Amino acid sequence: MNQSEFARLIGRSPTYVRERINDEKEWALGDIERMCKLWGLTPTQLIEGAPRLDDAEHDRAPVEPDFLTMAAKHGDTEAEREAAYREARGTDPIDIDAWADRIKAEDKVNVK
């Protein structure tokens, strides 16, 4: 997905998106909400994937590409969203069904 398509999908102009991806301006809360909906993420997942700034860096924008830049480069399929999430977090997302099955199996063992 390129920046123009990304801009269209969140209802913004390409210039608006470019300025924010280049850290010239900040994203509005509504933009963040639309991005979350687009990528199938919760706001928490999006924020968890963002790099942390050291206290000394608070006065300037991060030099390295941020999570939003990375995520904007990924497509809109579920697999690509999961890949973006894994890349940002450095971990695989939790498989809730597998986790629940494991807990059920452990409970049966403990009950016997």
Tab-separated table of C-alpha atoms in Angstrom:
chain	number	residue	atom	x	y	z
A	1	MET	CA	0.000	0.000	0.000
A	2	ASN	CA	1.469	3.364	-0.968
A	3	GLN	CA	0.969	6.636	0.894
A	4	SER	CA	-1.693	7.874	-1.544
A	5	GLU	CA	-3.797	4.748	-1.095
A	6	PHE	CA	-3.252	4.839	2.662
A	7	ALA	CA	-4.374	8.493	2.712
A	8	ARG	CA	-7.505	7.623	0.745
A	9	LEU	CA	-8.336	4.725	3.083
A	10	ILE	CA	-8.172	6.932	6.180
A	11	GLY	CA	-9.952	9.848	4.503
A	12	ARG	CA	-6.979	12.218	4.324
A	13	SER	CA	-4.952	13.850	1.559
A	14	PRO	CA	-1.565	12.440	0.493
A	15	THR	CA	0.061	15.704	1.647
A	16	TYR	CA	-1.541	15.379	5.082
A	17	VAL	CA	-0.220	11.809	5.456
A	18	ARG	CA	3.254	12.669	4.119
A	19	GLU	CA	3.652	15.507	6.636
A	20	ARG	CA	2.842	13.157	9.496
A	21	ILE	CA	4.918	10.224	8.281
A	22	ASN	CA	7.866	12.629	7.958
A	23	ASP	CA	7.217	13.845	11.539
A	24	GLU	CA	6.517	17.393	10.344
A	25	LYS	CA	3.133	17.358	12.096
A	26	GLU	CA	1.348	15.104	14.575
A	27	TRP	CA	-1.495	12.674	13.909
A	28	ALA	CA	-4.982	13.532	15.179
A	29	LEU	CA	-6.748	11.061	17.474
A	30	GLY	CA	-9.351	10.438	14.758
A	31	ASP	CA	-6.561	9.447	12.361
A	32	ILE	CA	-5.266	6.918	14.888
A	33	GLU	CA	-8.763	5.470	15.289
A	34	ARG	CA	-9.172	5.115	11.505
A	35	MET	CA	-5.739	3.453	11.218
A	36	CYS	CA	-6.656	0.967	13.928
A	37	LYS	CA	-9.881	0.121	12.130
A	38	LEU	CA	-8.042	-0.191	8.794
A	39	TRP	CA	-5.371	-2.548	10.174
A	40	GLY	CA	-7.649	-4.466	12.534
A	41	LEU	CA	-5.672	-3.336	15.589
A	42	THR	CA	-6.759	-1.954	18.912
A	43	PRO	CA	-5.297	1.402	19.928
A	44	THR	CA	-3.310	-0.472	22.589
A	45	GLN	CA	-1.725	-2.735	19.975
A	46	LEU	CA	-0.835	0.273	17.852
A	47	ILE	CA	0.716	2.141	20.775
A	48	GLU	CA	2.556	-0.956	22.040
A	49	GLY	CA	4.184	-1.213	18.621
A	50	ALA	CA	5.467	2.363	18.695
A	51	PRO	CA	9.107	2.899	19.661
A	52	ARG	CA	9.784	4.326	23.097
A	53	LEU	CA	11.630	7.629	23.405
A	54	ASP	CA	14.289	8.160	26.041
A	55	ASP	CA	13.738	11.199	28.255
A	56	ALA	CA	16.591	12.965	26.453
A	57	GLU	CA	14.807	12.550	23.123
A	58	HIS	CA	11.441	14.078	24.077
A	59	ASP	CA	12.295	17.422	22.496
A	60	ARG	CA	12.855	15.982	19.027
A	61	ALA	CA	11.226	13.489	16.693
A	62	PRO	CA	12.691	9.977	16.496
A	63	VAL	CA	15.305	9.530	13.780
A	64	GLU	CA	14.406	5.913	13.018
A	65	PRO	CA	11.205	5.063	11.115
A	66	ASP	CA	8.296	4.776	13.498
A	67	PHE	CA	5.584	2.141	13.709
A	68	LEU	CA	3.148	4.182	11.619
A	69	THR	CA	5.697	4.489	8.813
A	70	MET	CA	6.351	0.750	8.925
A	71	ALA	CA	2.666	-0.116	9.095
A	72	ALA	CA	1.808	2.229	6.201
A	73	LYS	CA	4.157	0.180	4.028
A	74	HIS	CA	2.215	-3.018	4.754
A	75	GLY	CA	-0.945	-3.998	2.919
A	76	ASP	CA	-4.421	-4.463	4.270
A	77	THR	CA	-4.695	-8.248	4.477
A	78	GLU	CA	-4.972	-9.894	7.871
A	79	ALA	CA	-1.679	-11.736	7.348
A	80	GLU	CA	0.110	-8.482	6.512
A	81	ARG	CA	-1.404	-6.741	9.553
A	82	GLU	CA	-0.204	-9.609	11.749
A	83	ALA	CA	3.253	-9.402	10.154
A	84	ALA	CA	3.349	-5.658	10.850
A	85	TYR	CA	2.285	-6.289	14.443
A	86	ARG	CA	4.931	-9.014	14.928
A	87	GLU	CA	7.617	-6.800	13.381
A	88	ALA	CA	6.692	-3.881	15.615
A	89	ARG	CA	6.421	-5.927	18.813
A	90	GLY	CA	9.209	-8.365	18.086
A	91	THR	CA	6.886	-11.207	19.113
A	92	ASP	CA	4.120	-13.324	17.717
A	93	PRO	CA	0.561	-12.418	18.708
A	94	ILE	CA	-1.027	-14.758	21.244
A	95	ASP	CA	-3.127	-17.558	19.764
A	96	ILE	CA	-6.056	-17.335	22.186
A	97	ASP	CA	-7.616	-20.626	21.058
A	98	ALA	CA	-4.373	-22.567	21.514
A	99	TRP	CA	-3.825	-20.917	24.886
A	100	ALA	CA	-7.376	-21.790	26.021
A	101	ASP	CA	-6.961	-25.400	24.845
A	102	ARG	CA	-3.707	-25.671	26.792
A	103	ILE	CA	-5.368	-24.339	29.963
A	104	LYS	CA	-8.276	-26.765	29.558
A	105	ALA	CA	-5.862	-29.674	29.126
A	106	GLU	CA	-3.895	-28.616	32.215
A	107	ASP	CA	-7.101	-28.347	34.251
A	108	LYS	CA	-8.128	-31.883	33.277
A	109	VAL	CA	-4.724	-33.185	34.358
A	110	ASN	CA	-4.948	-31.326	37.666
A	111	VAL	CA	-8.516	-32.493	38.338
A	112	LYS	CA	-7.708	-36.208	38.036
